[in-house]
Every structure is written in structure tokens, then in C-alpha cells.
PDB file of C-alpha atoms in Angstrom:
ATOM      1  CA  MET A 132     -58.229  42.170 -17.880  1.00  0.00           C
ATOM      2  CA  LYS A 133     -54.062  44.437 -18.074  1.00  0.00           C
ATOM      3  CA  ARG A 134     -55.651  47.915 -17.967  1.00  0.00           C
ATOM      4  CA  LEU A 135     -57.710  46.250 -15.092  1.00  0.00           C
ATOM      5  CA  LEU A 136     -53.816  45.607 -13.658  1.00  0.00           C
ATOM      6  CA  LYS A 137     -52.179  49.051 -14.391  1.00  0.00           C
ATOM      7  CA  LEU A 138     -55.109  50.058 -12.733  1.00  0.00           C
ATOM      8  CA  ALA A 139     -54.798  48.825  -9.798  1.00  0.00           C
ATOM      9  CA  ARG A 140     -51.268  48.772  -8.808  1.00  0.00           C
ATOM     10  CA  ASN A 141     -50.992  52.527 -10.251  1.00  0.00           C
ATOM     11  CA  SER A 142     -53.468  54.608  -7.835  1.00  0.00           C
ATOM     12  CA  ARG A 143     -53.666  55.237  -4.243  1.00  0.00           C
ATOM     13  CA  GLY A 144     -57.570  54.301  -2.974  1.00  0.00           C
ATOM     14  CA  LYS A 145     -56.925  50.638  -5.642  1.00  0.00           C
ATOM     15  CA  LYS A 146     -60.165  49.663  -2.746  1.00  0.00           C
ATOM     16  CA  LEU A 147     -62.189  52.613  -3.924  1.00  0.00           C
ATOM     17  CA  LEU A 148     -60.971  52.527  -7.970  1.00  0.00           C
ATOM     18  CA  LEU A 149     -61.526  49.053  -8.039  1.00  0.00           C
ATOM     19  CA  GLN A 150     -64.577  49.519  -7.280  1.00  0.00           C
ATOM     20  CA  THR A 151     -65.656  52.101  -9.136  1.00  0.00           C
ATOM     21  CA  TYR A 152     -64.600  49.945 -12.223  1.00  0.00           C
ATOM     22  CA  ILE A 153     -66.847  47.291 -11.997  1.00  0.00           C
ATOM     23  CA  ALA A 154     -69.619  49.954 -11.004  1.00  0.00           C
ATOM     24  CA  MET A 155     -68.743  52.780 -14.409  1.00  0.00           C
ATOM     25  CA  THR A 156     -68.177  48.775 -15.908  1.00  0.00           C
ATOM     26  CA  LEU A 157     -72.049  47.649 -14.262  1.00  0.00           C
ATOM     27  CA  VAL A 158     -73.448  50.057 -16.036  1.00  0.00           C
ATOM     28  CA  ARG A 159     -72.574  50.521 -19.563  1.00  0.00           C
ATOM     29  CA  LEU A 160     -73.307  46.974 -18.757  1.00  0.00           C
ATOM     30  CA  GLY A 161     -76.959  48.177 -18.013  1.00  0.00           C
ATOM     31  CA  LEU A 162     -76.770  50.856 -20.632  1.00  0.00           C
ATOM     32  CA  LEU A 163     -76.692  48.645 -23.472  1.00  0.00           C
ATOM     33  CA  LEU A 164     -78.667  45.952 -21.893  1.00  0.00           C
ATOM     34  CA  LEU A 165     -82.146  47.379 -19.785  1.00  0.00           C
ATOM     35  CA  PRO A 166     -84.403  50.094 -19.778  1.00  0.00           C
ATOM     36  CA  PHE A 167     -83.616  52.907 -18.714  1.00  0.00           C
ATOM     37  CA  SER A 168     -85.695  53.117 -15.944  1.00  0.00           C
ATOM     38  CA  ARG A 169     -84.591  49.275 -14.583  1.00  0.00           C
ATOM     39  CA  LEU A 170     -80.639  50.859 -14.753  1.00  0.00           C
ATOM     40  CA  SER A 171     -81.816  54.323 -12.667  1.00  0.00           C
ATOM     41  CA  ASP A 172     -83.750  51.958 -10.466  1.00  0.00           C
ATOM     42  CA  TRP A 173     -80.831  50.261  -9.174  1.00  0.00           C
ATOM     43  CA  VAL A 174     -79.042  53.369  -8.859  1.00  0.00           C
ATOM     44  CA  SER A 175     -81.609  54.808  -6.667  1.00  0.00           C
ATOM     45  CA  LYS A 176     -81.232  51.191  -5.102  1.00  0.00           C
ATOM     46  CA  SER A 177     -77.444  51.676  -4.274  1.00  0.00           C
ATOM     47  CA  LYS A 178     -78.070  53.698  -1.561  1.00  0.00           C
ATOM     48  CA  GLN A 179     -78.757  51.072   0.262  1.00  0.00           C
ATOM     49  CA  TRP A 180     -76.018  49.292  -0.265  1.00  0.00           C
ATOM     50  CA  THR A 181     -73.925  51.321   2.766  1.00  0.00           C
ATOM     51  CA  PHE A 182     -72.188  48.145   3.581  1.00  0.00           C
ATOM     52  CA  LEU A 183     -70.071  48.436   0.505  1.00  0.00           C
ATOM     53  CA  ALA A 184     -68.715  51.416   1.478  1.00  0.00           C
ATOM     54  CA  LEU A 185     -64.868  51.002   1.454  1.00  0.00           C
ATOM     55  CA  ALA A 186     -62.773  53.055   4.603  1.00  0.00           C
ATOM     56  CA  PRO A 187     -66.044  55.591   4.562  1.00  0.00           C
ATOM     57  CA  GLN A 188     -63.766  58.094   6.920  1.00  0.00           C
ATOM     58  CA  GLU A 189     -61.471  57.887   4.357  1.00  0.00           C
ATOM     59  CA  VAL A 190     -63.970  58.663   0.882  1.00  0.00           C
ATOM     60  CA  ASN A 191     -64.356  62.149   0.043  1.00  0.00           C
ATOM     61  CA  ILE A 192     -66.652  64.146  -2.875  1.00  0.00           C
ATOM     62  CA  ALA A 193     -64.260  64.588  -4.900  1.00  0.00           C
ATOM     63  CA  ARG A 194     -62.230  61.153  -4.400  1.00  0.00           C
ATOM     64  CA  ILE A 195     -65.418  59.720  -5.622  1.00  0.00           C
ATOM     65  CA  VAL A 196     -65.146  62.272  -8.584  1.00  0.00           C
ATOM     66  CA  HIS A 197     -61.596  61.362  -9.365  1.00  0.00           C
ATOM     67  CA  ALA A 198     -62.190  57.338  -9.595  1.00  0.00           C
ATOM     68  CA  VAL A 199     -64.606  58.129 -12.053  1.00  0.00           C
ATOM     69  CA  ASP A 200     -62.179  59.973 -14.309  1.00  0.00           C
ATOM     70  CA  ARG A 201     -59.659  57.211 -13.488  1.00  0.00           C
ATOM     71  CA  SER A 202     -62.098  54.179 -14.087  1.00  0.00           C
ATOM     72  CA  GLY A 203     -63.405  55.948 -17.333  1.00  0.00           C
ATOM     73  CA  PHE A 204     -60.209  56.384 -19.198  1.00  0.00           C
ATOM     74  CA  TYR A 205     -59.678  52.173 -17.792  1.00  0.00           C
ATOM     75  CA  GLN A 206     -62.208  50.738 -19.689  1.00  0.00           C
ATOM     76  CA  PRO A 207     -62.447  50.256 -22.819  1.00  0.00           C
ATOM     77  CA  GLY A 208     -63.874  52.833 -24.819  1.00  0.00           C
ATOM     78  CA  LYS A 209     -65.173  56.590 -23.888  1.00  0.00           C
ATOM     79  CA  PRO A 210     -67.761  56.201 -21.659  1.00  0.00           C
ATOM     80  CA  MET A 211     -70.235  59.049 -22.197  1.00  0.00           C
ATOM     81  CA  CYS A 212     -71.144  60.973 -19.582  1.00  0.00           C
ATOM     82  CA  LEU A 213     -74.386  59.191 -18.681  1.00  0.00           C
ATOM     83  CA  ALA A 214     -72.440  56.272 -17.931  1.00  0.00           C
ATOM     84  CA  ARG A 215     -69.984  58.844 -16.163  1.00  0.00           C
ATOM     85  CA  ALA A 216     -72.680  59.875 -14.202  1.00  0.00           C
ATOM     86  CA  LEU A 217     -74.952  57.082 -13.227  1.00  0.00           C
ATOM     87  CA  THR A 218     -71.601  55.666 -11.131  1.00  0.00           C
ATOM     88  CA  THR A 219     -70.981  59.115  -9.476  1.00  0.00           C
ATOM     89  CA  ALA A 220     -74.493  58.397  -8.101  1.00  0.00           C
ATOM     90  CA  ALA A 221     -74.625  55.054  -7.556  1.00  0.00           C
ATOM     91  CA  LEU A 222     -71.372  56.153  -5.371  1.00  0.00           C
ATOM     92  CA  MET A 223     -72.592  59.256  -4.456  1.00  0.00           C
ATOM     93  CA  ASN A 224     -74.888  57.013  -3.116  1.00  0.00           C
ATOM     94  CA  ILE A 225     -73.018  54.038  -1.653  1.00  0.00           C
ATOM     95  CA  TYR A 226     -71.305  56.647   0.521  1.00  0.00           C
ATOM     96  CA  SER A 227     -74.814  58.963   1.281  1.00  0.00           C
ATOM     97  CA  PHE A 228     -73.043  62.163  -0.415  1.00  0.00           C
ATOM     98  CA  PRO A 229     -76.499  63.781  -1.475  1.00  0.00           C
ATOM     99  CA  TYR A 230     -76.540  65.163  -5.323  1.00  0.00           C
ATOM    100  CA  GLU A 231     -78.499  65.990  -7.980  1.00  0.00           C
ATOM    101  CA  ILE A 232     -78.595  64.424 -12.140  1.00  0.00           C
ATOM    102  CA  LYS A 233     -79.027  66.469 -14.795  1.00  0.00           C
ATOM    103  CA  ILE A 234     -79.634  65.565 -18.493  1.00  0.00           C
ATOM    104  CA  GLY A 235     -80.560  68.215 -21.054  1.00  0.00           C
ATOM    105  CA  VAL A 236     -81.185  68.588 -24.403  1.00  0.00           C
ATOM    106  CA  ALA A 237     -79.691  71.738 -26.628  1.00  0.00           C
ATOM    107  CA  LYS A 238     -79.655  71.567 -30.410  1.00  0.00           C
ATOM    108  CA  SER A 239     -76.554  71.795 -32.137  1.00  0.00           C
ATOM    109  CA  GLU A 240     -75.558  74.741 -34.855  1.00  0.00           C
ATOM    110  CA  ALA A 241     -75.441  71.654 -37.555  1.00  0.00           C
ATOM    111  CA  GLY A 242     -79.496  71.654 -36.291  1.00  0.00           C
ATOM    112  CA  LYS A 243     -78.813  68.116 -34.755  1.00  0.00           C
ATOM    113  CA  PHE A 244     -79.978  67.337 -30.124  1.00  0.00           C
ATOM    114  CA  GLU A 245     -77.179  66.354 -28.099  1.00  0.00           C
ATOM    115  CA  ALA A 246     -77.965  65.150 -24.519  1.00  0.00           C
ATOM    116  CA  HIS A 247     -75.719  65.496 -21.691  1.00  0.00           C
ATOM    117  CA  ALA A 248     -75.816  64.586 -18.676  1.00  0.00           C
ATOM    118  CA  TRP A 249     -73.902  66.078 -15.681  1.00  0.00           C
ATOM    119  CA  VAL A 250     -73.768  66.030 -11.266  1.00  0.00           C
ATOM    120  CA  VAL A 251     -74.424  67.655  -8.868  1.00  0.00           C
ATOM    121  CA  ALA A 252     -72.871  68.341  -5.408  1.00  0.00           C
ATOM    122  CA  GLN A 253     -72.992  71.371  -3.018  1.00  0.00           C
ATOM    123  CA  ASN A 254     -74.502  73.471  -5.907  1.00  0.00           C
ATOM    124  CA  VAL A 255     -70.938  72.764  -7.750  1.00  0.00           C
ATOM    125  CA  VAL A 256     -71.120  70.299 -11.788  1.00  0.00           C
ATOM    126  CA  ILE A 257     -68.918  67.714 -10.220  1.00  0.00           C
ATOM    127  CA  MET A 258     -69.302  65.297 -13.069  1.00  0.00           C
ATOM    128  CA  GLY A 259     -69.845  66.561 -16.703  1.00  0.00           C
ATOM    129  CA  ASN A 260     -69.173  70.189 -16.626  1.00  0.00           C
ATOM    130  CA  LEU A 261     -69.029  71.884 -20.030  1.00  0.00           C
ATOM    131  CA  PRO A 262     -67.996  75.678 -20.466  1.00  0.00           C
ATOM    132  CA  ASP A 263     -71.498  75.914 -22.023  1.00  0.00           C
ATOM    133  CA  LEU A 264     -73.643  74.017 -19.933  1.00  0.00           C
ATOM    134  CA  SER A 265     -76.570  76.650 -19.764  1.00  0.00           C
ATOM    135  CA  ARG A 266     -77.297  75.707 -23.356  1.00  0.00           C
ATOM    136  CA  TYR A 267     -78.451  72.566 -22.222  1.00  0.00           C
ATOM    137  CA  ALA A 268     -82.629  72.712 -21.625  1.00  0.00           C
ATOM    138  CA  LEU A 269     -83.048  70.332 -18.832  1.00  0.00           C
ATOM    139  CA  MET A 270     -84.925  67.104 -19.511  1.00  0.00           C
ATOM    140  CA  SER A 271     -84.846  66.901 -15.269  1.00  0.00           C
ATOM    141  CA  SER A 272     -83.491  66.761 -11.808  1.00  0.00           C
ATOM    142  CA  LYS A 273     -84.146  65.210  -8.981  1.00  0.00           C
ATOM    143  CA  GLY A 274     -81.488  63.733  -6.566  1.00  0.00           C
ATOM    144  CA  ASP A 275     -80.913  60.035  -6.066  1.00  0.00           C
ATOM    145  CA  GLU A 276     -83.024  59.147  -8.587  1.00  0.00           C
ATOM    146  CA  VAL A 277     -83.636  60.249 -12.211  1.00  0.00           C
ATOM    147  CA  VAL A 278     -87.003  60.322 -13.699  1.00  0.00           C
ATOM    148  CA  ILE A 279     -86.674  60.845 -17.645  1.00  0.00           C
TER     149      ILE A 279
END
């Protein structure tokens, strides 16, 4: 709770940051408690929640990305890439910005599989960019919903 209050006190665009913090908390709970298909349906349906948009004329993709990054800092533990990507997708839906979620897998040098999720908007990786992103083989790539 202290982290949430600190976030509210120290931030410009407090409403968007609080909205993002709540969305990320719900996504993280969903990842723990729900089947992935149900959670991805919930994220897909967030495009119907435009009534939740806070001053949409003041929100752009960069502010959404910044809000997700900042909210992740104030979350307990470190939110994994999938939670950050799904939170970004939910907000992109609410504010009617087109995007694609990409989920890929790669084999590490130790021979283990690694997975990573990232978000692309306007042909630019906006969330989850890594220097070696090209080594991941795509499992899914879909705008407005996630399919595996």
C-alpha cells in the first residue's frame, strides 16, 4: 500500500498511473488464478471498456508505456514480461490504439527454453524490447487478442 501511495504522490498523470497499477495487479492475479485463454479473453474485451478512459486526448502510446514501466516498479516483486505486455494491451485497447502482442521462445546457451512477450505498435517494439529479440521463434502474433 505504501508503494501505491508513493506512486500517487510522486507522479505526473496520476490517474493513468493508478489505472495502470490496478490493471497490472489484475493481470498478475489473472496469470496466477486463471487459464491463459480466459485472461487473454479479458484483455481482448478491454476494448469495450473505453468508458474507463481518463482524458483520452491527453493519453498517447508513449504515456501508456511510461505508465506500465512506472507501475511495474511499484508492484511487489518484478512483473514478468507477459504481465507487462498484457497490461499494455489492455490499456492500448481502452484508449483505442492498435497493437500486436508477440510471444516467442528461444533456446538458451544452457539448452533450456526461454519465453518472452513483447508489444508492437506502429511497427515499433514499445514494450519488452531486447537486444536479441530476433532469436525468439514466434508462438503467436495477433493484434487485439492473444492466441497460443
